[in-house]
Coordinates of C-alpha atoms in Angstrom, one line a residue:
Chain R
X1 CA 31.2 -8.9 24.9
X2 CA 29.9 -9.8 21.4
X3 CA 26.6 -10.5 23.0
X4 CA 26.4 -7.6 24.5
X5 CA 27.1 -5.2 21.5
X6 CA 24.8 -7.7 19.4
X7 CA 22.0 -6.5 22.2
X8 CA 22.9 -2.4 22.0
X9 CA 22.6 -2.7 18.4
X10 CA 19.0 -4.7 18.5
X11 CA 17.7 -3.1 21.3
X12 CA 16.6 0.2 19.5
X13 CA 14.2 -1.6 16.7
X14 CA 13.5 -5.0 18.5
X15 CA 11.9 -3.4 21.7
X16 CA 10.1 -0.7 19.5
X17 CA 8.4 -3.8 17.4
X18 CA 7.8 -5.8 20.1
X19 CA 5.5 -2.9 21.4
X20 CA 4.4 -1.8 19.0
X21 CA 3.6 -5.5 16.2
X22 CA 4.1 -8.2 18.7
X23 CA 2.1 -7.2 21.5
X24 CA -0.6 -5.7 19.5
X25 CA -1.3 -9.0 17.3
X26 CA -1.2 -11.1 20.4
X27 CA -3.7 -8.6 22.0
X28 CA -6.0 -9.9 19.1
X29 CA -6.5 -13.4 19.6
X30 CA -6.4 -12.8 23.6
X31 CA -9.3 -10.1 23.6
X32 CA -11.1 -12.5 21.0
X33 CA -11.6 -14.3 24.4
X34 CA -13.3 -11.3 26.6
X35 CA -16.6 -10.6 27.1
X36 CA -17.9 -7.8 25.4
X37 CA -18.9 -5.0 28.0
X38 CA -21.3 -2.1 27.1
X39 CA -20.6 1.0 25.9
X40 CA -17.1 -0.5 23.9
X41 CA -15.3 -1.4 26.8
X42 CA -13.7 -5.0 27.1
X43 CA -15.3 -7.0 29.9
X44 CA -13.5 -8.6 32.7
X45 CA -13.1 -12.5 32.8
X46 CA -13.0 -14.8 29.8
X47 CA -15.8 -15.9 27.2
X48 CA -16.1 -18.1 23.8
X49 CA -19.2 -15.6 23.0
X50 CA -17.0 -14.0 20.2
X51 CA -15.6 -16.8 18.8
X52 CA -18.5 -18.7 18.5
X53 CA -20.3 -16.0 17.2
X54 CA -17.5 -16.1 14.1
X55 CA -19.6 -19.7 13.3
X56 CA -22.8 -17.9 12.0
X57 CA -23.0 -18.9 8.2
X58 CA -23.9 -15.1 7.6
X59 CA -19.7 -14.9 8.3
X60 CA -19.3 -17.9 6.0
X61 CA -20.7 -15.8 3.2
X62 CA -19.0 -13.1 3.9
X63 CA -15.4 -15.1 4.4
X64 CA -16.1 -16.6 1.1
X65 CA -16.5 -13.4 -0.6
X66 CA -13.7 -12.0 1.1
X67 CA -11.2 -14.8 -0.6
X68 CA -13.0 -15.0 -4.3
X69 CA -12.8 -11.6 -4.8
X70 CA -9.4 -11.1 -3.7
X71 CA -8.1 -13.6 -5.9
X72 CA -10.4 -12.7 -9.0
X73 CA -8.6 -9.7 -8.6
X74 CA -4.7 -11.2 -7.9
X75 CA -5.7 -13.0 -11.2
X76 CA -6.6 -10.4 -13.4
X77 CA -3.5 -8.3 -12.2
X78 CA -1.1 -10.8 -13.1
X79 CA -2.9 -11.3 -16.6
X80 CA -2.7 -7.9 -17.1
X81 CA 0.9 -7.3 -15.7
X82 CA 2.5 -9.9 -18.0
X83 CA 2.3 -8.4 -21.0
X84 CA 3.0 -4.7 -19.4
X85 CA 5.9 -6.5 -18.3
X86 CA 7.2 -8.3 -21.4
X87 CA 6.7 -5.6 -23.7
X88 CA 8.7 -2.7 -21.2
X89 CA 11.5 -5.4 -21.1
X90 CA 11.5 -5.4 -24.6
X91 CA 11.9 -1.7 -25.3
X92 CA 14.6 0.5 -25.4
X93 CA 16.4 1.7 -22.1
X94 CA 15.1 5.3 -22.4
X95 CA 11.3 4.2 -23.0
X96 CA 12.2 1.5 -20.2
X97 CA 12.7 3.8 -17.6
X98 CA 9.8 6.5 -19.0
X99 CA 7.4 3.5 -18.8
X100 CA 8.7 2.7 -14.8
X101 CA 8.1 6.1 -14.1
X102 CA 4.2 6.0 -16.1
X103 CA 4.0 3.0 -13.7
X104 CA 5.1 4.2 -10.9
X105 CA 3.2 7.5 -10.6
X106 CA -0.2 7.0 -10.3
X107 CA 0.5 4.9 -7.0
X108 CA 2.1 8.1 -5.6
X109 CA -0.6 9.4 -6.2
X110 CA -3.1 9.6 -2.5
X111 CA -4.8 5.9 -2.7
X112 CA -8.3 7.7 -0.8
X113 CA -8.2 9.9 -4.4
X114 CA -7.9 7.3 -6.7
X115 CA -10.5 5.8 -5.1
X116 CA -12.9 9.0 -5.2
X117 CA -12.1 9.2 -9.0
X118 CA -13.4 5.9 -9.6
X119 CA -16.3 6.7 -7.5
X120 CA -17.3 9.6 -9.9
X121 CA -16.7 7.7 -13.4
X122 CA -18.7 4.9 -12.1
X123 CA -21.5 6.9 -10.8
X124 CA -25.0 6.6 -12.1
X125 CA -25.3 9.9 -13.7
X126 CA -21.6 9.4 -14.7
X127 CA -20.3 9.6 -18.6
X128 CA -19.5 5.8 -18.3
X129 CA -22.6 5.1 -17.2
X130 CA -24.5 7.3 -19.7
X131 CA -22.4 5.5 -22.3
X132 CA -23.5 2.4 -21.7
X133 CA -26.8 2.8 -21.5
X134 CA -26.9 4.6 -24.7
X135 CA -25.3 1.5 -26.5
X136 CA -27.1 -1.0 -24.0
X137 CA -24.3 -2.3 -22.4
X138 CA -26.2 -1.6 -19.5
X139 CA -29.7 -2.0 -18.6
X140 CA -31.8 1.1 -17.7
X141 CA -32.0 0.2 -13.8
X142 CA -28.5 -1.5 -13.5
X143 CA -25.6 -0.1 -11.7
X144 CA -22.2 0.3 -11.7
X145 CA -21.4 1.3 -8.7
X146 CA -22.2 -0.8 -5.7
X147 CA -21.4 -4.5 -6.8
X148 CA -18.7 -6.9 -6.4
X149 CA -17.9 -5.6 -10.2
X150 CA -16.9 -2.2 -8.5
X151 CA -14.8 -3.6 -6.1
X152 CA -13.0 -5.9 -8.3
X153 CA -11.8 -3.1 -10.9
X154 CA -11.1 -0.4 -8.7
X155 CA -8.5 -3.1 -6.7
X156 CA -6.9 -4.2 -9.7
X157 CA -6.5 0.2 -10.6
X158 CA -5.0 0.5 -7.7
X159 CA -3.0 -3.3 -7.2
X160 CA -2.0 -3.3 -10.8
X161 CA 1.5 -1.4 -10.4
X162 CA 2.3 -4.0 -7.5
X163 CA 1.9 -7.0 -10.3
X164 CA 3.9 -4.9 -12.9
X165 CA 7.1 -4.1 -10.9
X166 CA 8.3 -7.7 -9.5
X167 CA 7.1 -9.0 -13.2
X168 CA 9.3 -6.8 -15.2
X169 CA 11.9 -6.8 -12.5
X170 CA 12.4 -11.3 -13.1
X171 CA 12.0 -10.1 -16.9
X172 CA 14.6 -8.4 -17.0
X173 CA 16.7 -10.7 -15.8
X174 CA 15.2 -13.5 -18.1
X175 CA 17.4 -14.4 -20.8
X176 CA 15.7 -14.1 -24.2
X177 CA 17.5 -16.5 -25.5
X178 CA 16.0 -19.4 -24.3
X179 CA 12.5 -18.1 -25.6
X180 CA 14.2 -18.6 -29.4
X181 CA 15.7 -21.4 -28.6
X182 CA 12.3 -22.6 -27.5
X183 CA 11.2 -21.5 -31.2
X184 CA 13.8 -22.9 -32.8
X185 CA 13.3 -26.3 -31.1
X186 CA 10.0 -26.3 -32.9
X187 CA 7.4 -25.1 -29.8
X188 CA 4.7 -22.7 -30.8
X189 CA 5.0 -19.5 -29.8
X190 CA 2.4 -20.4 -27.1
X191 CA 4.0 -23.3 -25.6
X192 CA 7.2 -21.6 -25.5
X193 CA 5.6 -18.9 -23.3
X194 CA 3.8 -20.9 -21.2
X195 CA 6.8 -23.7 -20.6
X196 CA 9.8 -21.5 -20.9
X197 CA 8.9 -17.8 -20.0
X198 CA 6.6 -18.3 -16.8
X199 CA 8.8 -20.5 -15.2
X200 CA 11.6 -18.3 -16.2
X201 CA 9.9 -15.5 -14.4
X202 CA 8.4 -17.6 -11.2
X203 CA 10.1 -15.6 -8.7
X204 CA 8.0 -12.4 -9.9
X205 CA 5.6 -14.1 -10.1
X206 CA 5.5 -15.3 -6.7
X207 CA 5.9 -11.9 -5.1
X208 CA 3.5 -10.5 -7.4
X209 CA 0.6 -12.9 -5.7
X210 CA 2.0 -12.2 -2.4
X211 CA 2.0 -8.7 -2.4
X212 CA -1.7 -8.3 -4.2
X213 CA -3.4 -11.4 -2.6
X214 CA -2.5 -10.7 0.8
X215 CA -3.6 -6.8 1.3
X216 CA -6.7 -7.5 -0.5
X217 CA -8.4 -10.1 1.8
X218 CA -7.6 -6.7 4.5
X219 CA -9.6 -4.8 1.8
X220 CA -11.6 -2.3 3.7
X221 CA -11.3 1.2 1.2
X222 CA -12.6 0.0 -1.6
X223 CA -15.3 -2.0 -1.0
X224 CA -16.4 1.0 1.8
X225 CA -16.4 3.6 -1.1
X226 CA -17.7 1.6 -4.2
X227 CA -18.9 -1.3 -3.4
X228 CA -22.5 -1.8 -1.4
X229 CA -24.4 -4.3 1.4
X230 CA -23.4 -7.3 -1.2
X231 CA -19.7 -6.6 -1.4
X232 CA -18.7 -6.3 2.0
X233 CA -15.3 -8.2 3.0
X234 CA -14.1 -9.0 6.1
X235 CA -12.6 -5.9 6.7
X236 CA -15.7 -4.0 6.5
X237 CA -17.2 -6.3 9.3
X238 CA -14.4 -5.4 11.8
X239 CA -15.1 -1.6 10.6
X240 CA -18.4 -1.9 11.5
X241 CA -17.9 -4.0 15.0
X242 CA -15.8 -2.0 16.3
X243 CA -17.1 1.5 15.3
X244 CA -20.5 1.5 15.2
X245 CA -21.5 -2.0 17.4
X246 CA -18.9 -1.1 19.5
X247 CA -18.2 -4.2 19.9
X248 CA -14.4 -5.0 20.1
X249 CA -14.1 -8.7 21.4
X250 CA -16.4 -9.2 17.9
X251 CA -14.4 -7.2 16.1
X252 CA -10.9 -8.9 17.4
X253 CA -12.2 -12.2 16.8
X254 CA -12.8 -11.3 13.0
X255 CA -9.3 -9.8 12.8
X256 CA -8.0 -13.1 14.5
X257 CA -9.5 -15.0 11.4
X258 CA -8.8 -12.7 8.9
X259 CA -4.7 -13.1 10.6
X260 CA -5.3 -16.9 10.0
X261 CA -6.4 -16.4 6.5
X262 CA -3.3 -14.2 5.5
X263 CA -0.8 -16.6 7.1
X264 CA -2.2 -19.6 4.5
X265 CA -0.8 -17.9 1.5
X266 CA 2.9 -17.2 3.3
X267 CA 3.2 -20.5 5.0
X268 CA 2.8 -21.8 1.1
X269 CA 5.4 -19.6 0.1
X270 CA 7.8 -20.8 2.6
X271 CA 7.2 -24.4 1.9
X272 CA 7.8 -23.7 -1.7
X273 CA 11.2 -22.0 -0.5
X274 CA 12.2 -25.2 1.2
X275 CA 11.5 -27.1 -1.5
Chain J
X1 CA 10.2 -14.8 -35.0
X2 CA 6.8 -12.9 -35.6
X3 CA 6.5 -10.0 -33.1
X4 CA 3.1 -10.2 -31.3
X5 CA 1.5 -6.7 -31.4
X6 CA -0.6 -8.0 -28.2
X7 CA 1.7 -6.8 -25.3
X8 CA 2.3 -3.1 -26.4
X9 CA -1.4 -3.1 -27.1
X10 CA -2.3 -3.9 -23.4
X11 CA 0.0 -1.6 -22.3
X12 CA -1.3 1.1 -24.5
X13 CA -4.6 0.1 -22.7
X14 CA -3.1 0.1 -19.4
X15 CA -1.7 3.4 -19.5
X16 CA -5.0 5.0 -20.6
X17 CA -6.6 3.1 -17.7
X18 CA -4.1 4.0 -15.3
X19 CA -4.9 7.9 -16.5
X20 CA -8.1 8.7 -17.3
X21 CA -9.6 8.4 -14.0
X22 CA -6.9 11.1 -12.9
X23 CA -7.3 13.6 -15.7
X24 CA -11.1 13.6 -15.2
X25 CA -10.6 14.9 -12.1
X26 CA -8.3 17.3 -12.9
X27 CA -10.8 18.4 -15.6
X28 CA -13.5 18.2 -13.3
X29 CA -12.1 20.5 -11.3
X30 CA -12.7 23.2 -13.4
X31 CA -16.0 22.2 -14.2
X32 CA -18.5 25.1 -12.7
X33 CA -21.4 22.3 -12.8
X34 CA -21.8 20.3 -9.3
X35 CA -22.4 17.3 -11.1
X36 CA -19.4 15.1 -12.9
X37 CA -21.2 14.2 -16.4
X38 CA -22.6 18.1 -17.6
X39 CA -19.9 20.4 -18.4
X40 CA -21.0 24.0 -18.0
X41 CA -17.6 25.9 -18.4
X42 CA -14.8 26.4 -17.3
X43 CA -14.3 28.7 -13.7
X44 CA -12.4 28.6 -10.6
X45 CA -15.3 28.4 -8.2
X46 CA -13.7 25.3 -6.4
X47 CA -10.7 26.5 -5.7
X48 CA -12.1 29.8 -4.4
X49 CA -14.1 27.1 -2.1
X50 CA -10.9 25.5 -1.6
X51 CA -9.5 28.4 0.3
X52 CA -11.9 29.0 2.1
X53 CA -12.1 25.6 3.9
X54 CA -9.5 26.1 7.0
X55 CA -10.2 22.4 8.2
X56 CA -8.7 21.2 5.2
X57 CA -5.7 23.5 5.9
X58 CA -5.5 22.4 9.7
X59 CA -5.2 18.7 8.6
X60 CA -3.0 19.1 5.9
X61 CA -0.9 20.6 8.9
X62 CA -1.5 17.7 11.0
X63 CA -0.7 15.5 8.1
X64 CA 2.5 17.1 7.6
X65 CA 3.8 17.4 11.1
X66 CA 2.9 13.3 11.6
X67 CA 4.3 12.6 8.4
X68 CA 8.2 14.6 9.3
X69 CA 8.1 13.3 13.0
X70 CA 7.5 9.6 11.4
X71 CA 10.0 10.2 9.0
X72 CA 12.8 11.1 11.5
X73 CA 12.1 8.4 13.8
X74 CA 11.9 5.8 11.5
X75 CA 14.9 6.6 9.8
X76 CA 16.9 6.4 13.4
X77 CA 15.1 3.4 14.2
X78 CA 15.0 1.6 11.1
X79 CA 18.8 2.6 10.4
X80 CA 19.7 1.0 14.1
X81 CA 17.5 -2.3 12.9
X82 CA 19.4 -2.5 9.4
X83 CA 23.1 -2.0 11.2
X84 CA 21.9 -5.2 13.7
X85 CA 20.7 -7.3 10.9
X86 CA 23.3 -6.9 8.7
X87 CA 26.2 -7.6 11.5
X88 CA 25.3 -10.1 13.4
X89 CA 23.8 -13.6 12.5
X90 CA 22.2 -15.6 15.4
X91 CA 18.8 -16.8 16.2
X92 CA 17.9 -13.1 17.9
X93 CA 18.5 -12.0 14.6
X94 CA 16.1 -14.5 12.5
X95 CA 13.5 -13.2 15.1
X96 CA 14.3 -9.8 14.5
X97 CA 14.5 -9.9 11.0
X98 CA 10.4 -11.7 11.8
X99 CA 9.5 -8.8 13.5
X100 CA 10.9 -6.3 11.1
X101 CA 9.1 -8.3 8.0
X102 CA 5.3 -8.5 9.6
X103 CA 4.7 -4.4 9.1
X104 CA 5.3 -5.1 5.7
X105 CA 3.2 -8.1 4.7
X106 CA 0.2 -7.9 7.0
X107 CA -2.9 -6.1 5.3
X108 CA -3.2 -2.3 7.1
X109 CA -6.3 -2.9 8.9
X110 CA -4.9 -5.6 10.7
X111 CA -2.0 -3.3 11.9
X112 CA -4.6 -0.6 13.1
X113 CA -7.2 -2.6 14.8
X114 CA -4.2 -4.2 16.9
X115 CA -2.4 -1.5 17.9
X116 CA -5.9 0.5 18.7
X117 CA -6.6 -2.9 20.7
X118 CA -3.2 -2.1 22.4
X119 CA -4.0 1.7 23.2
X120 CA -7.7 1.1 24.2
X121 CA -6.0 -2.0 26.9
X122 CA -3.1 0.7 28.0
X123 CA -5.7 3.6 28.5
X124 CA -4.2 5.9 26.1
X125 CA -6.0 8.6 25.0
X126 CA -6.3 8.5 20.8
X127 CA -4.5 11.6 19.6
X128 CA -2.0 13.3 17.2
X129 CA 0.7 11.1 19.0
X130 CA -0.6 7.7 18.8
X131 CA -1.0 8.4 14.8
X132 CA 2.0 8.9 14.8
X133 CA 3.5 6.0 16.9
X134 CA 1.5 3.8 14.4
X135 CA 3.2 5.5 11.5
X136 CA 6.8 5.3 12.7
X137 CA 6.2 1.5 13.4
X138 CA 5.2 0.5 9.9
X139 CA 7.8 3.4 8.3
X140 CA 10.5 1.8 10.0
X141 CA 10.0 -1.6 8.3
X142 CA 10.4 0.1 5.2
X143 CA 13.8 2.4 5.9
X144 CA 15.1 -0.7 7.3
X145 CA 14.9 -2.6 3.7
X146 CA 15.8 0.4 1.9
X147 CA 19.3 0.9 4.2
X148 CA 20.0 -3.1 4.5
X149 CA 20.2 -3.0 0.7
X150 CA 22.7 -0.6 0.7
X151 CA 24.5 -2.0 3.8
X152 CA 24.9 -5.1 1.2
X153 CA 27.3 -2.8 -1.2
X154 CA 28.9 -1.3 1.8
X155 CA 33.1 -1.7 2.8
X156 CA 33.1 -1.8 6.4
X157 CA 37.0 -2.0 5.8
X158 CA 36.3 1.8 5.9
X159 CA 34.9 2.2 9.3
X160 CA 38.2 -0.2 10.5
X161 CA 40.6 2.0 8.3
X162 CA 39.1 4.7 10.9
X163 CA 39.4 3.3 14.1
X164 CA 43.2 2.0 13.1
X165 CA 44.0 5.9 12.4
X166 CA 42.2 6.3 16.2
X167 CA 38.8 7.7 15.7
X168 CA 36.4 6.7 18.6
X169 CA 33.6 4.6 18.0
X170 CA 31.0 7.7 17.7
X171 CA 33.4 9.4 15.7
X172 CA 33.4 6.5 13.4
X173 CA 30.0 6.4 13.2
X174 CA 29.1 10.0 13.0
X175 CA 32.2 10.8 10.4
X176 CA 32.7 7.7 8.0
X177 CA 29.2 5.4 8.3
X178 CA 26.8 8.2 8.4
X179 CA 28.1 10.3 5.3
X180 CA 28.7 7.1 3.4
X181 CA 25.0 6.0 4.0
X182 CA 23.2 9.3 4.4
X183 CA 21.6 8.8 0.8
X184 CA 20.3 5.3 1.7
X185 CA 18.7 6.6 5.2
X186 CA 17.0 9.7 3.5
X187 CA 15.9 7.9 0.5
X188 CA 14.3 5.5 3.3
X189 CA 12.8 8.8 5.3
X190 CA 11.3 10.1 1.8
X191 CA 9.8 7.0 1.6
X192 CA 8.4 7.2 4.6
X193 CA 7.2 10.4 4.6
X194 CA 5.1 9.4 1.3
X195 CA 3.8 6.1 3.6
X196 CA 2.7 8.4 5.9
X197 CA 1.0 11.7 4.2
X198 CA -0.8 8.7 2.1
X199 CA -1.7 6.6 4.8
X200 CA -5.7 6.1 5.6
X201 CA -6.5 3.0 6.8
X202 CA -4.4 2.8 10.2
X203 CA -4.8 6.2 10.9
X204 CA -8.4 5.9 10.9
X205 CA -8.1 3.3 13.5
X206 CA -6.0 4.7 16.2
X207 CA -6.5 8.6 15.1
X208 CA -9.8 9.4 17.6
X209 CA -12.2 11.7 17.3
X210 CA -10.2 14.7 17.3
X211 CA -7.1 14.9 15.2
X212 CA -8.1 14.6 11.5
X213 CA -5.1 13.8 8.8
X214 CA -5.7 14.8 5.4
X215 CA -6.9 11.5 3.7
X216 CA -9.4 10.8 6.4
X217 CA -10.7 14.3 6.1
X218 CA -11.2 14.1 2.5
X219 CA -12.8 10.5 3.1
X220 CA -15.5 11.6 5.3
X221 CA -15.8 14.4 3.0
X222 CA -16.4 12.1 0.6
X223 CA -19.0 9.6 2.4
X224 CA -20.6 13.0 2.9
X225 CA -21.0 13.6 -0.2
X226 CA -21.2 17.0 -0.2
X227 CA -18.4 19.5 -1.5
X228 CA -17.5 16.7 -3.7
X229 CA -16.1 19.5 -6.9
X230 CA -14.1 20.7 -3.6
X231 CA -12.0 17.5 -3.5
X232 CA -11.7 17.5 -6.8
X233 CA -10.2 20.6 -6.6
X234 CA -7.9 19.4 -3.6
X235 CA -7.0 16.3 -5.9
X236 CA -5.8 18.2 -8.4
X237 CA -3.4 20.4 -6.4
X238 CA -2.1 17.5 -4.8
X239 CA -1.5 15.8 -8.0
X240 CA 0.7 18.8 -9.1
X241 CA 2.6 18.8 -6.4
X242 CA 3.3 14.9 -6.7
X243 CA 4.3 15.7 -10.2
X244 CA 6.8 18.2 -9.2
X245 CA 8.2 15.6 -6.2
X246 CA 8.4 13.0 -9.0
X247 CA 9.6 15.5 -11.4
X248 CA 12.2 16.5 -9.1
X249 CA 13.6 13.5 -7.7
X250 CA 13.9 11.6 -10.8
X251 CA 16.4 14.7 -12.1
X252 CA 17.8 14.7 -8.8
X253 CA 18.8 10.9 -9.3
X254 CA 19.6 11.3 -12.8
X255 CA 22.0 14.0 -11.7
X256 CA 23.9 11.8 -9.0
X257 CA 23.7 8.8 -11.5
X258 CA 25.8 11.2 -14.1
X259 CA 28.4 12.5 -11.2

C-alpha cells in the first residue's frame, strides 16, 4: 500500500526524467560507438572509429584549453566575488538588498545580449579599442576580440553574479566576531582573513566553483561570438561535428569526454562531503 | 580595527562593469551611425527598422508560447517530483532526487546534444514541440527545488486536520495543499518561464531548421552581422521590460513581506 502510493507520487517526474536525462546521456556514450553514416545519419553496427579519433593531440590541445580557461575564469570570479561579498554583508539592510537586486539584474538580463554587448565594446573600431591604442595599451595590429583574453572576460561578465550569491549568502551567516577575535589574538589582518574568514565561508565557496567551473568547460556562446580559431573549447568542436561535419558519432564521442570531465569536479565534491 | 576601503572599491568597480556594457547599448540604440564608436545624433531609425522586421515578431511569438507551455508543465511536474521527495525516503527516492539534480548541474550543451541524439534515434521530426519538451525537462528541475524548499516550512498537520473533518483526498489536495503552496509553485513557473524565454544553447540543438525562438534569431542575426543597430534596438526594449518585471516583482514581494 505504501509502495504503491510512494510509486503514484514518483511516477509523474521520474518517468518524464528518465526520457527525457537518463536515456538521452546514455544515448551518448552508446552512439560514441556507431559508425558514422553519410549525410548525418548514425550507421548500423558498432565501431571504435570515433573514439579513437578523440586520441588526435589536435583534441589534446583543445581539451587543455578547454580546462585552463575555465578555471582562469572560476578563479578570477571568486577573487572578484569575495570582496563584493564581504563589503554587501557589511552594509546596511536597505543597501543589502538594493545591492542583491544590482546583482541580480543584469543576469535577467538575455545571456545572447550580454554577449552581443561585449561583442561591440570589444570590436576593433570600438571606443575601448580606440582608447587603447591612443594610450598604447594596445598595439596598432593587436586585437581584442578574438583571443582567449575575450573569452576569459566576457565568462567572468556573465559567471560573476553566480560567485557573488553563494559568497555573500555563507557571509552572512559568518559570525564577525571571530574575525576580531582573530585581531585581537594578535593575527594580521591578512592572516585573519585568510585562516578565519575563508574557512568560515567554505561552503560558498564550494558552490561558487561548482556552479562557475562546471558550465564553463560546456562553454559554447562565448567563445562562438568573441573568441576566434585559437579559443575554441570543446563545446565548439561538438558544434561544429555535429552541424556542419555532420558527423554525430564524432560529435557524441566529444560530448561523452566532456561528461567525464564534468563529473571530476562533483565526485571531488562528494568526497569532501564524506569526509 | 582599521576598515579596508578595498572591498567597496571592487564593488564600485563591479557595478560599473556589470553596467556599462548594458547602457552602451541602450545608447547605441539611438545612435543614427551604423557603426558603435561615431556618434552622429540622436534618431529613432532602429526602432522604425525594428517594426518592420515581422520575423523578429513571429519568434518572439514562438518564444512566448514555448516559454508558458514550459512553464505550466513544469510546474505540474516539478510540483508532483517535490511532493514524492519530500514524503517518502527510500532508495527510489535517492535515485530520484539523482535524476532531478543532473538538469541542474550538467553544462547546457550537454543536455541539447543528448536529447537531439535521443530525437534523431526516435525519428522525431525537430519542431516547436521538441523545444519545448527540452525546456520543460530542465524547468522542472528548477520548480522542483524552488517548491521542496517551501515543502520544508510546510504543516502537513493541515492536510490531516482536512481529511479528519472528511475531505476526500482530491479535495485535500485541491482545497488545503494547493492554496497553501500556490506561491511556491508560481514563483517556480516564473522562474521557469525566465529559463526558457532566455534559453539559447539547448534550443539551438533540438529546435531544427524551422521554428526560430527569439535568442537564436537574434544570434544568427548577429553572426550575420548585419542589422546589428537593429538588435541593439531589440536589446534595449527587452531590457525595459525586464526592468519593469524586476521592478514589479520586487514591490509585489515587498508587499506580501509587509501583509
Amino acid at each position: 500500500m505504501k509502495r504503491t502510493r510512494e510509486w503514484l507520487d514518483s511516477a509523474p517526474s521520474f518517468l518524464w526524467l528518465t526520457a527525457f536525462v537518463l536515456v538521452p546521456l546514455v544515448m551518448i556514450f552508446a552512439i560514441a560507438f556507431k559508425p558514422a553514416a553519410h549525410g548525418g545519419e548514425v550507421g548500423t553496427g558498432w565501431s571504435l572509429d570515433a573514439v579513437r579519433a578523440l586520441l588526435d593531440p589536435s583534441y589534446l590541445v583543445l581539451l587543455w584549453r578547454t580546462v585552463w580557461v575555465s578555471a582562469t575564469v572560476t578563479v578570477l570570479c571568486l577573487v572578484l566575488a569575495l570582496p563584493v561579498a564581504y563589503a554587501m554583508v557589511r552594509m546596511g539592510p536597505a543597501w543589502r538588498a538594493r545591492m542583491l537586486l544590482l546583482v541580480i539584474v543584469p543576469f535577467w538580463t538575455n545571456f545572447v545580449i550580454r554577449v552581443f554587448a561585449w561583442q561591440q565594446i570589444l570590436h576593433a573600431q570600438g571606443w575601448l579599442a580606440e582608447a587603447l591604442r591612443a594610450t598604447w595599451l594596445l598595439g596598432e595590429n593587436d586585437r581584442l576580440l578574438g583571443g582567449p583574453f575575450a573569452v576569459i572576460l566576457v565568462s567572468i561578465y556573465t559567471y560573476l553574479p553566480f560567485a557573488i550569491l553563494p559568497l555573500f549568502a555563507a557571509a552572512e551567516k559568518f559570525d564577525f566576531g571571530l574575525l576580531d577575535a582573530a585581531r585581537d589574538l594578535g593575527a594580521r589582518a591578512m592572516t585573519a582573513f585568510t585562516s578565519v574568514f575563508l574557512p568560515g565561508i567554505r561552503q560558498g565557496l564550494i558552490t561558487a566553483f561548482i556552479v562557475i567551473f562546471i558550465p564553463m568547460l560546456g562553454s559554447y556562446v562565448v567563445p562562438d561570438m568573441v573568441g576566434g580559431a585559437d579559443s575554441q573549447m570543446i563545446g565548439n568542436k561538438i558544434a561544429q561535428r555535429n552541424f556542419s561535419d555532420r558527423n554525430l558519432p564524432q560529435a557524441a564521442a566529444l560530448s561523452a569526454a566532456l561528461t567525464l570531465l564534468v563529473m571530476a569536479p562533483m565526485a571531488l565534491k562528494r568526497k569532501r562531503r564524506e569526509a | 580595527m582599521r576598515k579596508s576601503r578595498v572591498p567597496l572599491l571592487v564593488t564600485i568597480a563591479v557595478m560599473v562593469f556589470f553596467y556599462l556594457p548594458i547602457l552602451g547599448l541602450v545608447v547605441n540604440s539611438f545612435n543614427s551611425s551604423r557603426f558603435a564608436a561615431k556618434w552622429q545624433g540622436f534618431s529613432f531609425r532602429w526602432y522604425e527598422r525594428l517594426a518592420e522586421r515581422d520575423d523578429i515578431i513571429t519568434a518572439l511569438g514562438t518564444s512566448l508560447k514555448i516559454a508558458v507551455l514550459s512553464a505550466i508543465a513544469s510546474m505540474a511536474l516539478g510540483t508532483a517530483a517535490a511532493f514524492a521527495l519530500h514524503r517518502h525516503r527510500s532508495r527510489l527516492q535517492d535515485a530520484h532526487r539523482l535524476l532531478v539534480t543532473v538538469p541542474l548541474v550538467i553544462p547546457d550543451i550537454l543536455m541539447g546534444m543528448s536529447l537531439l541524439l535521443l530525437f534523431i534515434a526516435l525519428g522525431v521530426d525537430l519542431s516547436m514541440s521538441t523545444i519545448t519538451l527540452a525546456h520543460i525537462t530542465f524547468c522542472m528541475s528548477y520548480v522542483t527545488l524552488v517548491v521542496l524548499a517551501r515543502l520544508e516550512g510546510f504543516d502537513f498537520t493541515l492536510l490531516e486536520a482536512a481529511r479528519d473533518l472528511g475531505a476526500s483526498r482530491f479535495q485535500t489536495f485541491t482545497k488545503v495543499a494547493l492554496p497553501l503552496l500556490a506561491p511556491g509553485i508560481l514563483a517556480g513557473g516564473l522562474l521557469a518561464f525566465t529559463l526558457s524565454i532566455d534559453d539559447y544553447v539547448v534550443t539551438f540543438f533540438v529546435k531544427g531548421p524551422g521554428a526560430d525562438t527569439l535568442p537564436t534569431l537574434v544570434y544568427s542575426m548577429i553572426k550575420k552581422s548585419r542589422d546589428l543597430p537593429v538588435i541593439n534596438a531589440l536589446s534595449s526594449l527587452m531590457l525595459v521590460v525586464t526592468f519593469a518585471a524586476v521592478a514589479l516583482s520586487h514591490r509585489l514581494l515587498r508587499r506580501q513581506v509587509e501583509n
